[in-house]
mmCIF file of C-alpha atoms in Angstrom:
data_model
loop_
_atom_site.group_PDB
_atom_site.id
_atom_site.type_symbol
_atom_site.label_atom_id
_atom_site.label_comp_id
_atom_site.label_asym_id
_atom_site.label_seq_id
_atom_site.Cartn_x
_atom_site.Cartn_y
_atom_site.Cartn_z
ATOM 1 C CA MET N 927 108.695 112.695 146.366
ATOM 2 C CA SER N 928 105.056 113.535 146.994
ATOM 3 C CA GLN N 929 102.349 110.930 146.321
ATOM 4 C CA THR N 930 100.287 111.723 143.247
ATOM 5 C CA LYS N 931 96.608 111.970 144.050
ATOM 6 C CA CYS N 932 94.460 109.123 142.726
ATOM 7 C CA LEU N 933 91.570 109.839 140.380
ATOM 8 C CA SER N 934 88.171 109.765 142.047
ATOM 9 C CA GLN N 935 85.612 107.135 141.048
ATOM 10 C CA SER N 936 83.151 109.855 140.032
ATOM 11 C CA SER N 937 85.647 111.540 137.669
ATOM 12 C CA VAL N 938 86.506 108.191 136.072
ATOM 13 C CA HIS N 939 82.791 107.372 135.671
ATOM 14 C CA ASP N 940 82.113 110.809 134.133
ATOM 15 C CA PHE N 941 85.013 110.323 131.713
ATOM 16 C CA LEU N 942 83.874 106.873 130.564
ATOM 17 C CA SER N 943 80.236 107.996 130.193
ATOM 18 C CA ALA N 944 81.227 111.094 128.207
ATOM 19 C CA ARG N 945 83.429 109.074 125.855
ATOM 20 C CA LYS N 946 80.608 106.610 125.247
ATOM 21 C CA ARG N 947 78.277 109.481 124.284
ATOM 22 C CA SER N 948 80.864 111.056 122.022
ATOM 23 C CA SER N 949 81.597 107.733 120.280
ATOM 24 C CA THR N 950 78.168 107.590 118.619
ATOM 25 C CA LEU N 951 78.176 111.267 117.619
ATOM 26 C CA ILE N 952 81.662 111.154 116.125
ATOM 27 C CA ALA N 953 81.085 107.794 114.404
ATOM 28 C CA ILE N 954 77.928 109.098 112.711
ATOM 29 C CA GLY N 955 79.791 112.275 111.716
ATOM 30 C CA VAL N 956 82.599 110.285 110.094
ATOM 31 C CA MET N 957 80.045 108.086 108.315
ATOM 32 C CA LEU N 958 78.218 111.149 106.931
ATOM 33 C CA CYS N 959 81.507 112.567 105.629
ATOM 34 C CA ILE N 960 82.157 109.292 103.821
ATOM 35 C CA PHE N 961 78.578 109.202 102.491
ATOM 36 C CA SER N 962 78.675 112.861 101.356
ATOM 37 C CA PRO N 963 79.808 112.293 97.726
ATOM 38 C CA ILE N 964 77.458 109.334 97.110
ATOM 39 C CA THR N 965 74.520 111.368 95.735
ATOM 40 C CA LEU N 966 76.853 113.349 93.492
ATOM 41 C CA LEU N 967 78.515 110.233 92.080
ATOM 42 C CA ILE N 968 75.194 108.425 91.502
ATOM 43 C CA LEU N 969 73.696 111.407 89.657
ATOM 44 C CA ILE N 970 76.803 111.851 87.497
ATOM 45 C CA SER N 971 76.867 108.140 86.670
ATOM 46 C CA LEU N 972 73.151 107.945 85.815
ATOM 47 C CA THR N 973 73.379 111.065 83.656
ATOM 48 C CA ARG N 974 76.424 109.865 81.705
ATOM 49 C CA LEU N 975 74.765 106.474 81.199
ATOM 50 C CA ASP N 976 71.737 108.321 79.722
ATOM 51 C CA ILE N 977 69.444 106.967 82.443
ATOM 52 C CA LEU N 978 68.741 110.511 83.688
ATOM 53 C CA ALA N 979 67.752 113.156 81.154
ATOM 54 C CA SER N 980 69.509 116.045 82.891
ATOM 55 C CA SER N 981 72.593 118.105 82.213
ATOM 56 C CA ILE N 982 75.840 117.297 84.016
ATOM 57 C CA ASN N 983 75.951 120.831 85.443
ATOM 58 C CA PHE N 984 72.468 120.446 86.962
ATOM 59 C CA VAL N 985 73.095 117.061 88.614
ATOM 60 C CA THR N 986 76.531 118.213 89.779
ATOM 61 C CA GLY N 987 74.891 121.208 91.454
ATOM 62 C CA ILE N 988 72.348 118.977 93.220
ATOM 63 C CA GLY N 989 75.073 116.539 94.252
ATOM 64 C CA VAL N 990 77.304 119.270 95.645
ATOM 65 C CA ILE N 991 74.388 120.721 97.654
ATOM 66 C CA VAL N 992 73.730 117.297 99.217
ATOM 67 C CA LEU N 993 77.460 116.887 99.866
ATOM 68 C CA ILE N 994 77.650 120.235 101.663
ATOM 69 C CA LEU N 995 74.513 119.465 103.712
ATOM 70 C CA LEU N 996 75.935 116.120 104.853
ATOM 71 C CA VAL N 997 79.308 117.658 105.694
ATOM 72 C CA ALA N 998 77.547 120.447 107.629
ATOM 73 C CA ALA N 999 75.573 117.835 109.592
ATOM 74 C CA ALA N 1000 78.805 115.922 110.230
ATOM 75 C CA VAL N 1001 80.545 119.059 111.512
ATOM 76 C CA ALA N 1002 77.633 119.697 113.888
ATOM 77 C CA LEU N 1003 77.999 116.141 115.214
ATOM 78 C CA PHE N 1004 81.770 116.572 115.566
ATOM 79 C CA ILE N 1005 81.247 119.734 117.610
ATOM 80 C CA ALA N 1006 78.725 117.952 119.838
ATOM 81 C CA GLY N 1007 81.008 114.931 120.164
ATOM 82 C CA ASN N 1008 83.990 117.147 120.930
ATOM 83 C CA HIS N 1009 81.995 118.699 123.786
ATOM 84 C CA TRP N 1010 81.887 115.295 125.505
ATOM 85 C CA LEU N 1011 85.524 114.594 124.640
ATOM 86 C CA LYS N 1012 86.452 117.682 126.670
ATOM 87 C CA VAL N 1013 85.171 116.029 129.877
ATOM 88 C CA HIS N 1014 88.388 115.263 131.799
ATOM 89 C CA GLU N 1015 90.300 115.563 128.530
ATOM 90 C CA ASN N 1016 93.532 115.747 130.515
ATOM 91 C CA PHE N 1017 93.238 112.013 131.309
ATOM 92 C CA GLU N 1018 94.195 111.321 127.699
ATOM 93 C CA TYR N 1019 97.524 113.138 127.995
ATOM 94 C CA GLU N 1020 98.409 112.889 131.686
ATOM 95 C CA GLU N 1021 99.273 109.999 133.968
ATOM 96 C CA CYS N 1022 96.200 108.407 135.576
ATOM 97 C CA ASN N 1023 96.754 107.115 139.097
ATOM 98 C CA LEU N 1024 94.010 104.820 140.345
ATOM 99 C CA SER N 1025 93.189 103.307 143.688
ATOM 100 C CA GLU N 1026 93.041 99.505 143.689
ATOM 101 C CA GLU N 1027 89.250 99.604 144.025
ATOM 102 C CA THR N 1028 88.799 101.974 141.071
ATOM 103 C CA LYS N 1029 91.265 100.010 138.955
ATOM 104 C CA GLU N 1030 89.367 96.770 139.614
ATOM 105 C CA GLN N 1031 86.077 98.418 138.633
ATOM 106 C CA VAL N 1032 87.509 99.779 135.371
ATOM 107 C CA LEU N 1033 89.126 96.425 134.563
ATOM 108 C CA LYS N 1034 85.777 94.714 135.136
ATOM 109 C CA LEU N 1035 83.968 97.166 132.822
ATOM 110 C CA SER N 1036 86.710 96.769 130.219
ATOM 111 C CA LYS N 1037 86.428 92.971 130.248
ATOM 112 C CA GLU N 1038 82.626 93.168 130.032
ATOM 113 C CA TYR N 1039 82.931 95.385 126.946
ATOM 114 C CA GLU N 1040 85.520 93.147 125.267
ATOM 115 C CA ASN N 1041 82.971 90.805 123.639
ATOM 116 C CA GLN N 1042 80.907 93.723 122.289
ATOM 117 C CA HIS N 1043 84.092 95.357 120.997
ATOM 118 C CA LEU N 1044 85.055 92.153 119.199
ATOM 119 C CA VAL N 1045 81.617 91.813 117.563
ATOM 120 C CA LEU N 1046 81.536 95.459 116.401
ATOM 121 C CA LYS N 1047 85.108 95.207 115.144
ATOM 122 C CA ILE N 1048 84.284 92.058 113.145
ATOM 123 C CA ILE N 1049 81.194 93.745 111.652
ATOM 124 C CA GLY N 1050 83.192 96.852 110.719
ATOM 125 C CA ILE N 1051 86.039 94.930 109.101
ATOM 126 C CA THR N 1052 83.582 92.658 107.257
ATOM 127 C CA PHE N 1053 81.796 95.651 105.693
ATOM 128 C CA CYS N 1054 85.143 97.140 104.626
ATOM 129 C CA ILE N 1055 86.149 93.855 102.970
ATOM 130 C CA LEU N 1056 82.751 93.522 101.248
ATOM 131 C CA SER N 1057 83.185 97.036 99.856
ATOM 132 C CA ALA N 1058 85.479 95.620 97.166
ATOM 133 C CA ILE N 1059 82.640 93.566 95.627
ATOM 134 C CA PRO N 1060 80.834 96.408 93.737
ATOM 135 C CA LEU N 1061 84.016 97.475 91.924
ATOM 136 C CA MET N 1062 84.923 93.858 91.181
ATOM 137 C CA THR N 1063 81.411 93.415 89.762
ATOM 138 C CA GLY N 1064 82.011 96.336 87.416
ATOM 139 C CA SER N 1065 85.098 94.616 86.015
ATOM 140 C CA LEU N 1066 82.822 91.837 84.699
ATOM 141 C CA PHE N 1067 81.479 94.286 82.094
ATOM 142 C CA ILE N 1068 84.904 95.047 80.642
ATOM 143 C CA GLY N 1069 84.780 93.994 77.010
ATOM 144 C CA SER N 1070 81.019 94.290 76.680
ATOM 145 C CA LEU N 1071 80.996 98.075 77.166
ATOM 146 C CA SER N 1072 83.150 100.860 75.753
ATOM 147 C CA ASN N 1073 85.876 102.354 77.941
ATOM 148 C CA SER N 1074 83.861 105.527 78.584
ATOM 149 C CA ARG N 1075 80.782 103.493 79.539
ATOM 150 C CA ILE N 1076 82.857 101.345 81.889
ATOM 151 C CA ASP N 1077 84.186 104.499 83.582
ATOM 152 C CA ASP N 1078 80.646 105.841 84.007
ATOM 153 C CA LEU N 1079 79.445 102.493 85.367
ATOM 154 C CA MET N 1080 82.380 102.235 87.771
ATOM 155 C CA THR N 1081 81.606 105.737 89.038
ATOM 156 C CA GLY N 1082 78.118 104.558 89.967
ATOM 157 C CA LEU N 1083 79.319 101.280 91.469
ATOM 158 C CA SER N 1084 81.898 103.139 93.552
ATOM 159 C CA THR N 1085 78.990 104.615 95.533
ATOM 160 C CA ALA N 1086 78.133 101.124 96.802
ATOM 161 C CA THR N 1087 81.765 100.730 97.826
ATOM 162 C CA ILE N 1088 81.694 104.072 99.641
ATOM 163 C CA PHE N 1089 78.411 103.134 101.346
ATOM 164 C CA LEU N 1090 79.794 99.831 102.647
ATOM 165 C CA VAL N 1091 83.020 101.502 103.792
ATOM 166 C CA GLY N 1092 80.982 104.170 105.612
ATOM 167 C CA ILE N 1093 79.019 101.564 107.555
ATOM 168 C CA GLY N 1094 82.175 99.622 108.389
ATOM 169 C CA VAL N 1095 84.006 102.733 109.553
ATOM 170 C CA PHE N 1096 81.016 103.712 111.734
ATOM 171 C CA PHE N 1097 81.305 100.495 113.748
ATOM 172 C CA LEU N 1098 85.102 100.700 113.951
ATOM 173 C CA VAL N 1099 85.194 104.340 115.074
ATOM 174 C CA LYS N 1100 82.416 103.870 117.629
ATOM 175 C CA THR N 1101 83.861 100.793 119.310
ATOM 176 C CA ASN N 1102 87.466 102.038 119.233
ATOM 177 C CA ILE N 1103 86.559 105.283 121.014
ATOM 178 C CA VAL N 1104 84.797 103.328 123.772
ATOM 179 C CA ARG N 1105 87.610 100.798 124.100
ATOM 180 C CA ASP N 1106 90.253 103.532 124.078
ATOM 181 C CA SER N 1107 88.485 105.206 127.005
ATOM 182 C CA PHE N 1108 89.255 102.145 129.140
ATOM 183 C CA ASN N 1109 92.829 102.006 127.851
ATOM 184 C CA ILE N 1110 93.338 105.693 128.687
ATOM 185 C CA ILE N 1111 92.344 105.164 132.318
ATOM 186 C CA LEU N 1112 94.245 101.880 132.678
ATOM 187 C CA GLN N 1113 97.226 103.280 130.712
ATOM 188 C CA ILE N 1114 97.674 100.254 128.478
ATOM 189 C CA GLU N 1115 98.308 99.563 124.762
ATOM 190 C CA ASP N 1116 98.401 102.916 122.905
ATOM 191 C CA TYR N 1117 97.963 104.937 126.104
ATOM 192 C CA THR N 1118 100.944 104.152 128.285
ATOM 193 C CA ALA N 1119 102.400 107.151 130.133
ATOM 194 C CA GLU N 1120 105.104 107.394 127.446
ATOM 195 C CA LYS N 1121 102.676 107.341 124.520
ATOM 196 C CA LYS N 1122 100.339 109.840 126.174
ATOM 197 C CA ALA N 1123 103.108 112.445 126.108
ATOM 198 C CA SER N 1124 103.606 112.017 122.340
ATOM 199 C CA LYS N 1125 99.856 112.120 121.638
ATOM 200 C CA LYS N 1126 99.626 115.602 123.149
ATOM 201 C CA ILE N 1127 102.107 116.868 120.556
ATOM 202 C CA ILE N 1128 100.399 115.035 117.674
ATOM 203 C CA GLU N 1129 96.979 116.484 118.557
ATOM 204 C CA LYS N 1130 98.335 120.020 118.128
ATOM 205 C CA TYR N 1131 98.932 119.381 114.443
ATOM 206 C CA ALA N 1132 95.913 117.133 113.750
ATOM 207 C CA THR N 1133 93.413 119.990 113.407
ATOM 208 C CA ILE N 1134 95.690 121.932 111.046
ATOM 209 C CA TYR N 1135 96.313 118.786 108.995
ATOM 210 C CA TRP N 1136 92.641 117.902 108.481
ATOM 211 C CA MET N 1137 91.666 121.521 107.761
ATOM 212 C CA THR N 1138 94.388 121.602 105.087
ATOM 213 C CA ILE N 1139 93.139 118.329 103.578
ATOM 214 C CA SER N 1140 89.569 119.696 103.520
ATOM 215 C CA PHE N 1141 90.768 122.840 101.734
ATOM 216 C CA ILE N 1142 92.724 120.791 99.162
ATOM 217 C CA TYR N 1143 89.726 118.506 98.537
ATOM 218 C CA LEU N 1144 87.224 121.327 98.025
ATOM 219 C CA ALA N 1145 89.625 123.507 96.019
ATOM 220 C CA TYR N 1146 90.622 120.670 93.688
ATOM 221 C CA SER N 1147 87.033 119.437 93.279
ATOM 222 C CA PHE N 1148 85.575 122.856 92.449
ATOM 223 C CA ILE N 1149 88.425 123.844 90.110
ATOM 224 C CA SER N 1150 88.688 120.519 88.263
ATOM 225 C CA LYS N 1151 84.978 119.590 88.619
ATOM 226 C CA ASN N 1152 86.292 116.048 89.003
ATOM 227 C CA TRP N 1153 84.024 115.119 91.932
ATOM 228 C CA SER N 1154 83.744 111.528 90.720
ATOM 229 C CA GLN N 1155 87.408 110.887 91.554
ATOM 230 C CA SER N 1156 88.461 113.566 94.053
ATOM 231 C CA TRP N 1157 87.030 111.566 96.990
ATOM 232 C CA ILE N 1158 90.168 109.396 96.828
ATOM 233 C CA ILE N 1159 91.908 112.267 98.653
ATOM 234 C CA TRP N 1160 90.268 111.182 101.936
ATOM 235 C CA PRO N 1161 91.535 107.578 102.211
ATOM 236 C CA LEU N 1162 94.978 108.753 101.072
ATOM 237 C CA ALA N 1163 94.896 111.501 103.712
ATOM 238 C CA GLY N 1164 93.936 108.943 106.361
ATOM 239 C CA ILE N 1165 96.854 106.667 105.456
ATOM 240 C CA THR N 1166 99.258 109.625 105.376
ATOM 241 C CA TYR N 1167 98.043 110.787 108.789
ATOM 242 C CA GLY N 1168 98.664 107.319 110.235
ATOM 243 C CA ILE N 1169 102.217 107.338 108.841
ATOM 244 C CA LEU N 1170 102.928 110.836 110.201
ATOM 245 C CA GLU N 1171 101.499 109.874 113.598
ATOM 246 C CA ALA N 1172 103.773 106.824 113.739
ATOM 247 C CA ILE N 1173 106.840 108.903 112.764
ATOM 248 C CA LEU N 1174 106.121 111.574 115.396
ATOM 249 C CA SER N 1175 105.575 108.892 118.045
ATOM 250 C CA LEU N 1176 108.914 107.265 117.211
ATOM 251 C CA LYS N 1177 110.707 110.625 117.329
ATOM 252 C CA LYS N 1178 109.149 111.417 120.703
ATOM 253 C CA LYS N 1179 110.095 107.985 122.064
ATOM 254 C CA LYS N 1180 113.672 108.438 120.814
ATOM 255 C CA SER N 1181 113.989 111.887 122.429
ATOM 256 C CA ILE N 1182 112.688 110.505 125.758
ATOM 257 C CA SER N 1183 115.182 107.608 125.707
ATOM 258 C CA GLU N 1184 118.046 110.026 125.017
#
């Protein structure tokens, strides 16, 4: 059996640097997608609470324009981030053989990043936990306001929840991309040689899945004009994707063992 050639130090360095650049771009893009319905929800809430003297159709139009602008900006960032993800993209799906010297260097960089990863992860999770507070605050007004008023108030308060979630997700996405870059090279945790093979299959369907979800979200929102609640599609889609990814990984692992 022929010896597999080891990855060069320069290619490993280029890969890690590119992933670090892409992490910020993609994290901001995800955050903008999460933030995109905030303006719409605030305007709808303020109008229904009679704080803004505008028609629902007018504020909905403004909100949708802002939503589209933020999504467009996010897509631009995703494209830019994807450009850097393409640098030695094969490392993510193929076996990475390292010389002892290169492996030691990557291990050292990984350990140096561990503390920063922990801090960013704690910040991200903390923001996600705090995101429940605005909606819990709204429940304090139950009984003092009519049901319709409570719904309108909760719509407005949900924007604070979305904002906090967006910030939390930014930190989590950014640090996980950087940390995963080390794991890809070292082939540990979610990037063992076995798991890399299954990820290649999953990635083929990921683009189709998220494009379908985007179509469903926009189609439902425009037809029903229920923008104040249709955003729930995204967290549900994220959970569903995680479940599907786990199922496909298990099937791939089972087929390999057989």
